[in-house]
Tab-separated table of C-alpha atoms in Angstrom:
chain	number	residue	atom	x	y	z
I	1	MET	CA	-2.466	-17.701	-20.156
I	2	SER	CA	1.036	-17.919	-21.451
I	3	SER	CA	1.724	-20.960	-23.488
I	4	THR	CA	4.535	-22.327	-21.108
I	5	THR	CA	4.705	-24.382	-18.125
I	6	ASP	CA	7.531	-22.910	-16.500
I	7	ILE	CA	6.491	-19.372	-16.761
I	8	ASP	CA	2.985	-20.346	-15.324
I	9	ALA	CA	4.312	-22.300	-12.991
I	10	LEU	CA	6.093	-19.407	-11.377
I	11	ILE	CA	3.023	-17.361	-11.806
I	12	GLU	CA	1.193	-19.573	-9.732
I	13	GLN	CA	3.817	-19.804	-6.927
I	14	MET	CA	4.106	-15.728	-6.679
I	15	ALA	CA	0.355	-15.910	-6.681
I	16	LYS	CA	0.616	-17.674	-3.165
I	17	LEU	CA	2.598	-15.050	-1.318
I	18	PRO	CA	0.576	-12.939	1.264
I	19	GLY	CA	-0.716	-9.457	-0.793
I	20	LEU	CA	-0.182	-10.793	-4.314
I	21	GLY	CA	-3.113	-12.391	-6.299
I	22	PRO	CA	-3.048	-14.166	-9.831
I	23	ARG	CA	-3.555	-10.689	-11.570
I	24	SER	CA	-0.655	-9.146	-9.741
I	25	ALA	CA	1.658	-12.217	-9.839
I	26	ARG	CA	1.550	-11.955	-13.421
I	27	ARG	CA	2.582	-8.165	-13.571
I	28	ALA	CA	5.374	-9.191	-11.229
I	29	VAL	CA	6.444	-12.235	-13.318
I	30	LEU	CA	6.392	-10.092	-16.447
I	31	HIS	CA	8.387	-7.440	-14.719
I	32	LEU	CA	11.094	-9.728	-13.594
I	33	ILE	CA	11.289	-11.529	-16.941
I	34	ARG	CA	11.831	-8.379	-18.427
I	35	LYS	CA	14.568	-7.193	-15.882
I	36	ARG	CA	15.879	-10.515	-15.980
I	37	SER	CA	19.517	-9.768	-15.314
I	38	LEU	CA	18.680	-7.004	-13.191
I	39	GLN	CA	16.107	-8.312	-10.796
I	40	LEU	CA	15.177	-12.008	-11.580
I	41	ILE	CA	18.390	-13.747	-11.571
I	42	PRO	CA	19.771	-11.806	-7.969
I	43	LEU	CA	16.153	-12.247	-6.769
I	44	ALA	CA	16.497	-16.275	-7.167
I	45	ASN	CA	19.921	-16.231	-5.996
I	46	ARG	CA	19.354	-14.209	-2.740
I	47	MET	CA	16.256	-16.425	-2.194
I	48	GLN	CA	18.507	-19.155	-2.227
I	49	GLN	CA	20.938	-17.594	0.365
I	50	VAL	CA	18.174	-17.048	2.641
I	51	ALA	CA	16.636	-20.166	2.043
I	52	ALA	CA	19.910	-21.762	3.213
I	53	THR	CA	20.850	-19.372	5.972
I	54	ALA	CA	17.641	-17.941	7.516
I	55	ARG	CA	17.077	-19.638	10.886
I	56	GLU	CA	15.104	-18.796	14.026
I	57	CYS	CA	16.907	-17.394	17.134
I	58	LEU	CA	17.144	-20.221	19.966
I	59	ASN	CA	16.981	-17.939	22.431
I	60	CYS	CA	14.135	-15.010	21.327
I	61	GLY	CA	12.761	-16.260	18.360
I	62	ASN	CA	13.683	-13.814	16.208
I	63	ILE	CA	14.806	-14.700	12.230
I	64	GLY	CA	18.250	-14.038	11.534
I	65	THR	CA	21.134	-15.847	10.083
I	66	SER	CA	22.819	-17.529	13.032
I	67	ASP	CA	21.451	-19.700	15.851
I	68	ILE	CA	21.675	-16.619	18.285
I	69	CYS	CA	20.225	-13.492	16.693
I	70	GLY	CA	22.178	-10.046	16.597
I	71	ILE	CA	20.216	-8.753	19.331
I	72	CYS	CA	20.555	-11.540	21.893
I	73	GLU	CA	24.231	-11.468	21.038
I	74	ASN	CA	24.672	-7.552	21.512
I	75	GLU	CA	25.883	-7.238	25.159
I	76	GLY	CA	24.925	-3.617	25.335
I	77	ARG	CA	21.258	-4.636	24.996
I	78	SER	CA	21.271	-6.767	28.184
I	79	ASN	CA	19.918	-3.794	30.111
I	80	GLY	CA	17.068	-5.708	31.880
I	81	GLU	CA	13.948	-4.488	29.659
I	82	MET	CA	12.329	-7.412	27.854
I	83	CYS	CA	9.881	-7.142	25.040
I	84	VAL	CA	7.265	-9.585	24.385
I	85	VAL	CA	5.596	-9.570	20.841
I	86	GLU	CA	3.849	-12.402	18.917
I	87	ASP	CA	5.463	-12.165	15.928
I	88	VAL	CA	9.035	-11.533	14.038
I	89	ALA	CA	7.220	-8.826	12.091
I	90	ASP	CA	6.213	-7.192	15.403
I	91	LEU	CA	9.866	-7.099	16.416
I	92	TRP	CA	10.998	-5.671	13.152
I	93	ALA	CA	8.339	-2.837	13.491
I	94	MET	CA	9.677	-2.061	17.148
I	95	GLU	CA	13.377	-2.160	15.936
I	96	ARG	CA	12.417	0.234	13.086
I	97	THR	CA	11.597	2.823	15.663
I	98	MET	CA	15.078	2.633	17.325
I	99	VAL	CA	13.981	3.681	20.558
I	100	PHE	CA	13.935	0.330	22.363
I	101	LYS	CA	17.209	-0.905	23.547
I	102	GLY	CA	16.517	-3.845	25.308
I	103	ARG	CA	15.844	-7.707	24.101
I	104	TYR	CA	12.685	-9.248	22.776
I	105	HIS	CA	10.811	-12.486	22.993
I	106	VAL	CA	8.840	-13.855	20.145
I	107	LEU	CA	5.888	-15.628	21.297
I	108	GLY	CA	5.206	-17.031	17.905
I	109	GLY	CA	1.518	-16.290	18.276
I	110	THR	CA	-1.365	-15.788	20.628
I	111	LEU	CA	-3.250	-18.057	23.178
I	112	SER	CA	-6.685	-19.147	21.550
I	113	ALA	CA	-9.079	-21.687	22.746
I	114	LEU	CA	-10.654	-21.970	19.562
I	115	ASP	CA	-7.603	-22.771	17.724
I	116	ALA	CA	-6.244	-25.408	20.795
I	117	ILE	CA	-3.167	-23.141	20.907
I	118	GLY	CA	-2.317	-23.248	24.950
I	119	PRO	CA	0.941	-21.888	26.477
I	120	SER	CA	3.338	-24.781	25.380
I	121	GLU	CA	2.312	-24.346	21.714
I	122	LEU	CA	3.857	-20.887	21.965
I	123	ARG	CA	6.989	-19.707	23.425
I	124	ILE	CA	5.756	-18.898	26.773
I	125	PRO	CA	7.748	-21.701	28.661
I	126	LYS	CA	11.175	-20.236	27.264
I	127	LEU	CA	10.017	-16.637	28.219
I	128	MET	CA	9.611	-17.670	31.761
I	129	ASP	CA	13.171	-19.632	31.440
I	130	ARG	CA	14.393	-16.262	30.255
I	131	ILE	CA	12.883	-14.281	33.059
I	132	ALA	CA	14.236	-16.588	35.500
I	133	THR	CA	17.862	-16.501	34.387
I	134	GLU	CA	18.450	-13.267	32.315
I	135	ASN	CA	18.277	-10.644	34.874
I	136	VAL	CA	15.109	-8.918	33.841
I	137	SER	CA	13.892	-6.233	35.401
I	138	GLU	CA	11.046	-5.174	33.187
I	139	VAL	CA	8.777	-7.311	31.001
I	140	ILE	CA	7.087	-5.205	28.408
I	141	LEU	CA	3.907	-6.853	26.952
I	142	ALA	CA	3.992	-5.437	23.584
I	143	LEU	CA	0.918	-7.741	22.223
I	144	ASN	CA	-1.279	-6.726	19.742
I	145	ALA	CA	-4.884	-4.674	20.939
I	146	THR	CA	-6.804	-7.961	19.964
I	147	ILE	CA	-8.618	-10.194	22.130
I	148	ASP	CA	-6.125	-12.743	21.866
I	149	GLY	CA	-3.524	-10.684	22.072
I	150	GLN	CA	-4.831	-9.233	25.466
I	151	THR	CA	-5.515	-12.584	26.737
I	152	THR	CA	-2.196	-13.855	26.268
I	153	ALA	CA	-1.317	-10.792	27.972
I	154	HIS	CA	-3.180	-11.473	31.034
I	155	TYR	CA	-2.206	-14.937	30.949
I	156	ILE	CA	1.398	-14.058	30.961
I	157	SER	CA	1.269	-11.531	33.745
I	158	ASP	CA	-0.489	-13.625	35.925
I	159	GLN	CA	2.089	-16.155	35.561
I	160	LEU	CA	4.769	-14.047	36.392
I	161	GLY	CA	2.872	-12.419	39.633
I	162	ASP	CA	5.041	-9.840	41.340
I	163	SER	CA	8.145	-11.072	40.406
I	164	VAL	CA	9.118	-8.358	38.148
I	165	LYS	CA	7.681	-5.220	36.622
I	166	ILE	CA	5.426	-5.814	33.983
I	167	THR	CA	4.025	-2.810	31.547
I	168	SER	CA	2.275	-2.712	28.220
I	169	LEU	CA	2.224	-0.316	25.528
I	170	ALA	CA	0.012	2.676	25.910
I	171	GLN	CA	-3.165	2.719	24.390
I	172	GLY	CA	-4.457	5.967	22.421
I	173	VAL	CA	-4.734	8.329	19.668
I	174	PRO	CA	-2.101	7.603	16.926
I	175	ILE	CA	0.155	10.455	15.821
I	176	GLY	CA	-1.227	11.963	12.838
I	177	GLY	CA	-4.871	10.314	13.683
I	178	GLU	CA	-7.811	12.063	13.346
I	179	LEU	CA	-10.412	11.497	15.914
I	180	ASP	CA	-13.266	11.159	13.277
I	181	TYR	CA	-11.853	8.246	11.802
I	182	LEU	CA	-10.692	6.708	15.228
I	183	ASP	CA	-13.098	3.629	16.504
I	184	ASP	CA	-15.072	4.551	19.894
I	185	GLY	CA	-12.915	1.825	21.887
I	186	THR	CA	-9.628	3.918	20.887
I	187	ILE	CA	-11.242	7.478	21.924
I	188	SER	CA	-12.524	6.430	25.368
I	189	ALA	CA	-8.894	4.348	25.642
I	190	ALA	CA	-7.365	7.752	25.153
I	191	LEU	CA	-9.752	9.779	26.906
I	192	LYS	CA	-9.632	7.284	30.093
I	193	ALA	CA	-5.622	7.629	30.018
I	194	ARG	CA	-5.720	11.767	29.278
I	195	LYS	CA	-2.924	13.337	30.748
I	196	SER	CA	-2.396	16.833	31.838
I	197	PHE	CA	-1.209	19.167	28.955
P	1	MET	CA	14.789	-3.776	10.590
P	2	SER	CA	16.322	-7.590	11.103
P	3	SER	CA	19.972	-7.646	12.198
P	4	THR	CA	20.763	-9.652	8.680
P	5	THR	CA	22.054	-8.292	5.673
P	6	ASP	CA	20.492	-11.284	3.560
P	7	ILE	CA	17.204	-10.941	4.360
P	8	ASP	CA	16.932	-7.198	4.480
P	9	ALA	CA	18.439	-7.310	1.004
P	10	LEU	CA	15.817	-9.986	0.299
P	11	ILE	CA	13.200	-7.721	1.365
P	12	GLU	CA	14.389	-4.577	-0.593
P	13	GLN	CA	14.463	-6.448	-3.719
P	14	MET	CA	11.215	-7.866	-3.149
P	15	ALA	CA	9.648	-4.332	-2.712
P	16	LYS	CA	10.973	-3.412	-6.030
P	17	LEU	CA	8.314	-5.797	-7.366
P	18	PRO	CA	5.071	-3.869	-8.891
P	19	GLY	CA	2.135	-4.407	-6.441
P	20	LEU	CA	4.424	-4.673	-3.417
P	21	GLY	CA	6.005	-2.114	-1.268
P	22	PRO	CA	8.192	-2.310	2.016
P	23	ARG	CA	5.389	-3.776	4.126
P	24	SER	CA	3.902	-6.370	1.869
P	25	ALA	CA	7.669	-7.474	0.878
P	26	ARG	CA	8.225	-7.895	4.738
P	27	ARG	CA	5.283	-9.781	4.959
P	28	ALA	CA	6.108	-11.839	1.896
P	29	VAL	CA	9.842	-12.585	2.928
P	30	LEU	CA	8.366	-13.645	6.573
P	31	HIS	CA	6.172	-15.930	4.797
P	32	LEU	CA	8.484	-17.329	2.092
P	33	ILE	CA	10.992	-18.266	5.402
P	34	ARG	CA	8.649	-19.947	7.203
P	35	LYS	CA	7.412	-22.240	4.308
P	36	ARG	CA	11.098	-22.802	3.094
P	37	SER	CA	10.764	-25.970	1.777
P	38	LEU	CA	7.436	-25.777	0.372
P	39	GLN	CA	7.634	-22.243	-1.033
P	40	LEU	CA	11.016	-20.456	-0.653
P	41	ILE	CA	13.263	-23.041	-2.382
P	42	PRO	CA	10.802	-23.948	-4.872
P	43	LEU	CA	10.104	-20.438	-6.126
P	44	ALA	CA	14.126	-19.570	-6.205
P	45	ASN	CA	14.539	-22.440	-8.326
P	46	ARG	CA	11.723	-21.861	-10.718
P	47	MET	CA	12.843	-18.202	-11.088
P	48	GLN	CA	16.299	-19.718	-12.084
P	49	GLN	CA	14.621	-21.817	-14.515
P	50	VAL	CA	12.583	-18.949	-15.843
P	51	ALA	CA	15.710	-16.720	-15.983
P	52	ALA	CA	17.230	-19.443	-18.294
P	53	THR	CA	14.372	-20.450	-20.587
P	54	ALA	CA	12.049	-17.380	-20.886
P	55	ARG	CA	12.414	-15.271	-24.039
P	56	GLU	CA	10.170	-13.084	-26.610
P	57	CYS	CA	8.897	-14.811	-29.437
P	58	LEU	CA	10.994	-13.677	-32.710
P	59	ASN	CA	7.534	-13.433	-34.614
P	60	CYS	CA	4.796	-12.070	-32.391
P	61	GLY	CA	6.902	-10.541	-29.162
P	62	ASN	CA	4.666	-13.227	-27.144
P	63	ILE	CA	6.730	-14.166	-24.265
P	64	GLY	CA	7.597	-18.220	-23.939
P	65	THR	CA	10.282	-20.504	-23.725
P	66	SER	CA	11.169	-21.064	-27.408
P	67	ASP	CA	12.268	-18.713	-30.164
P	68	ILE	CA	8.804	-18.788	-31.640
P	69	CYS	CA	5.586	-19.399	-29.296
P	70	GLY	CA	3.372	-21.535	-28.971
P	71	ILE	CA	0.669	-19.609	-30.593
P	72	CYS	CA	2.758	-18.870	-33.757
P	73	GLU	CA	3.669	-22.618	-34.165
P	74	ASN	CA	0.155	-23.814	-34.011
P	75	GLU	CA	-1.004	-24.387	-37.474
P	76	GLY	CA	-4.538	-24.324	-36.263
P	77	ARG	CA	-4.173	-20.402	-35.219
P	78	SER	CA	-3.261	-19.747	-38.739
P	79	ASN	CA	-6.874	-18.542	-39.599
P	80	GLY	CA	-5.985	-15.217	-41.222
P	81	GLU	CA	-7.196	-13.364	-38.012
P	82	MET	CA	-4.251	-11.028	-36.385
P	83	CYS	CA	-4.862	-9.444	-33.082
P	84	VAL	CA	-2.531	-6.367	-32.438
P	85	VAL	CA	-2.102	-5.720	-28.716
P	86	GLU	CA	0.114	-3.399	-26.786
P	87	ASP	CA	1.752	-5.461	-23.909
P	88	VAL	CA	2.416	-9.439	-23.200
P	89	ALA	CA	-0.156	-8.733	-20.326
P	90	ASP	CA	-2.949	-8.233	-22.794
P	91	LEU	CA	-2.296	-11.098	-25.172
P	92	TRP	CA	-2.554	-12.961	-22.045
P	93	ALA	CA	-5.507	-11.607	-20.911
P	94	MET	CA	-6.905	-12.118	-24.660
P	95	GLU	CA	-6.114	-15.805	-24.157
P	96	ARG	CA	-7.909	-16.221	-20.970
P	97	THR	CA	-10.936	-15.631	-22.411
P	98	MET	CA	-10.463	-18.548	-24.788
P	99	VAL	CA	-12.688	-16.867	-27.674
P	100	PHE	CA	-10.077	-15.546	-30.158
P	101	LYS	CA	-8.446	-18.401	-32.181
P	102	GLY	CA	-5.942	-16.344	-34.339
P	103	ARG	CA	-2.774	-15.123	-33.976
P	104	TYR	CA	-1.104	-12.197	-32.112
P	105	HIS	CA	1.134	-9.201	-32.686
P	106	VAL	CA	2.521	-7.846	-29.214
P	107	LEU	CA	3.756	-3.900	-30.379
P	108	GLY	CA	5.448	-3.650	-26.996
P	109	GLY	CA	4.199	-0.054	-25.939
P	110	THR	CA	2.040	2.755	-27.875
P	111	LEU	CA	3.473	5.748	-30.132
P	112	SER	CA	4.280	8.379	-27.679
P	113	ALA	CA	5.548	12.000	-29.043
P	114	LEU	CA	6.232	13.061	-25.376
P	115	ASP	CA	8.146	9.997	-24.105
P	116	ALA	CA	9.771	10.025	-28.119
P	117	ILE	CA	8.543	6.653	-29.177
P	118	GLY	CA	7.728	6.193	-32.913
P	119	PRO	CA	6.920	3.304	-34.850
P	120	SER	CA	10.208	2.138	-35.328
P	121	GLU	CA	10.628	2.105	-31.392
P	122	LEU	CA	7.906	-0.451	-31.166
P	123	ARG	CA	7.597	-3.978	-33.148
P	124	ILE	CA	5.072	-1.764	-36.161
P	125	PRO	CA	7.354	-2.599	-38.988
P	126	LYS	CA	7.692	-6.238	-38.148
P	127	LEU	CA	3.745	-6.256	-37.782
P	128	MET	CA	3.680	-4.794	-41.889
P	129	ASP	CA	5.975	-7.675	-42.538
P	130	ARG	CA	3.913	-10.243	-41.064
P	131	ILE	CA	0.791	-8.551	-42.530
P	132	ALA	CA	2.305	-8.601	-46.035
P	133	THR	CA	3.840	-12.385	-45.858
P	134	GLU	CA	1.210	-14.515	-43.477
P	135	ASN	CA	-1.913	-14.288	-45.766
P	136	VAL	CA	-3.831	-12.062	-42.846
P	137	SER	CA	-7.187	-11.187	-43.997
P	138	GLU	CA	-8.485	-9.340	-40.697
P	139	VAL	CA	-6.245	-7.135	-38.127
P	140	ILE	CA	-8.101	-6.830	-35.138
P	141	LEU	CA	-6.542	-3.679	-33.029
P	142	ALA	CA	-7.170	-4.465	-29.452
P	143	LEU	CA	-5.115	-1.406	-28.119
P	144	ASN	CA	-6.041	-0.073	-24.654
P	145	ALA	CA	-8.975	2.875	-25.146
P	146	THR	CA	-5.995	5.568	-24.118
P	147	ILE	CA	-5.351	8.599	-26.003
P	148	ASP	CA	-1.616	6.901	-26.785
P	149	GLY	CA	-3.507	3.623	-27.774
P	150	GLN	CA	-6.082	5.194	-29.983
P	151	THR	CA	-3.522	7.041	-31.538
P	152	THR	CA	-1.259	4.142	-32.183
P	153	ALA	CA	-4.648	2.396	-33.890
P	154	HIS	CA	-5.084	5.364	-35.888
P	155	TYR	CA	-1.434	5.350	-37.486
P	156	ILE	CA	-1.516	1.584	-37.928
P	157	SER	CA	-4.597	1.782	-39.865
P	158	ASP	CA	-3.340	4.687	-41.994
P	159	GLN	CA	-0.336	2.823	-42.910
P	160	LEU	CA	-2.284	-0.320	-43.870
P	161	GLY	CA	-5.052	1.347	-46.042
P	162	ASP	CA	-7.278	-0.847	-47.654
P	163	SER	CA	-5.163	-3.639	-48.068
P	164	VAL	CA	-6.651	-5.577	-45.452
P	165	LYS	CA	-9.676	-5.623	-43.107
P	166	ILE	CA	-9.368	-3.476	-39.981
P	167	THR	CA	-11.601	-4.102	-36.718
P	168	SER	CA	-11.246	-2.930	-33.341
P	169	LEU	CA	-12.740	-4.385	-29.978
P	170	ALA	CA	-16.371	-2.864	-29.228
P	171	GLN	CA	-16.846	-0.339	-26.493
P	172	GLY	CA	-19.868	-0.466	-24.065
P	173	VAL	CA	-21.098	-0.692	-20.545
P	174	PRO	CA	-18.603	-3.720	-19.252
P	175	ILE	CA	-20.472	-7.137	-18.256
P	176	GLY	CA	-21.704	-6.797	-14.647
P	177	GLY	CA	-20.975	-2.765	-14.529
P	178	GLU	CA	-23.346	-0.476	-13.017
P	179	LEU	CA	-24.241	2.816	-15.180
P	180	ASP	CA	-24.028	4.798	-12.261
P	181	TYR	CA	-20.277	3.695	-11.522
P	182	LEU	CA	-19.272	4.222	-15.266
P	183	ASP	CA	-17.284	7.276	-16.576
P	184	ASP	CA	-19.275	9.588	-19.085
P	185	GLY	CA	-17.260	8.500	-22.118
P	186	THR	CA	-17.943	5.038	-21.439
P	187	ILE	CA	-21.858	5.877	-21.468
P	188	SER	CA	-22.019	7.886	-24.400
P	189	ALA	CA	-19.873	5.378	-26.485
P	190	ALA	CA	-22.297	2.746	-25.238
P	191	LEU	CA	-25.536	5.041	-26.524
P	192	LYS	CA	-24.180	5.794	-29.754
P	193	ALA	CA	-23.376	2.060	-30.510
P	194	ARG	CA	-26.742	0.775	-29.161
P	195	LYS	CA	-28.052	-2.246	-30.792
P	196	SER	CA	-31.450	-3.665	-31.379
P	197	PHE	CA	-32.637	-5.603	-28.089
């Protein structure tokens, strides 16, 4: 290890990031030290800016730099469609497709009996409020195709009843996917949901 | 993508680190924003400290926080052995073993005809100076087992001639290695260098 505590401490802190381990943290820190003025200093400054300004949107739970995020503030996106996602990362993934033009609601996780996460630990009460007040015509449940995700989708669907149209993402073969590499569940879901060619 | 430029810019900067891409940078940034006071702010502060203090040791090329690094300053490590490595990362890897008790010299790369890197682009003249003045009894060439690494080792060995004992790291089967997964070159090197059991 290097002889100096500051650099060691930085490596240790970097190694705590998801996707990095001790070895890749060392590589990243050496890289940053070599590119001190081009990368290390701007990165440190940007982190401080983000630490000072990043916050959760009080309405949808997206992360942005104002109390109400740009999507919630955008009147043009108030088209009655509300996409429910588990996590901010899922919201960002949806946004990258540039296909969805409505609003979002981030739950902040899924119901989980094992982890003792009930509806009030998530942003489900806020979702019900929004659906009641924001003139929502369709709720799109874009939750992960995991057991917890689907349990959460069923719970929300039960709560909403027939008050609003509820849809979920289609399941099937991913674009570019090869059948041979897909799991059985995906193939049988795609077969059940087959459509005329 | 998120609606805010600061967060986007931070993701873009993180994605430039070795070992991180756009997806892992997004995950890391979301993680940091969620752990603002425990991780994001301390990390930003530490980066600024390192940016202010990290420097190359004027003697050996190690990265530390003073003009002469702790290893070069440690009189106890002046035992006549000098380990020559390509990169600071290699020096740190050697130090983690806690086996070598001598001093280091970091070349900062390897000779490379293709990239027009000659001896004076590396810290080879400084190495010759140190060997002449620091009472060195053995030079251990711990360069990578690549063509460029071995070319550099041969060049240094030629320059030093018989003035000092020159050794290199043993080549063979790595500890825990399975023969079936090793390349032919390693196996034949290990066979040539076989020793009595």
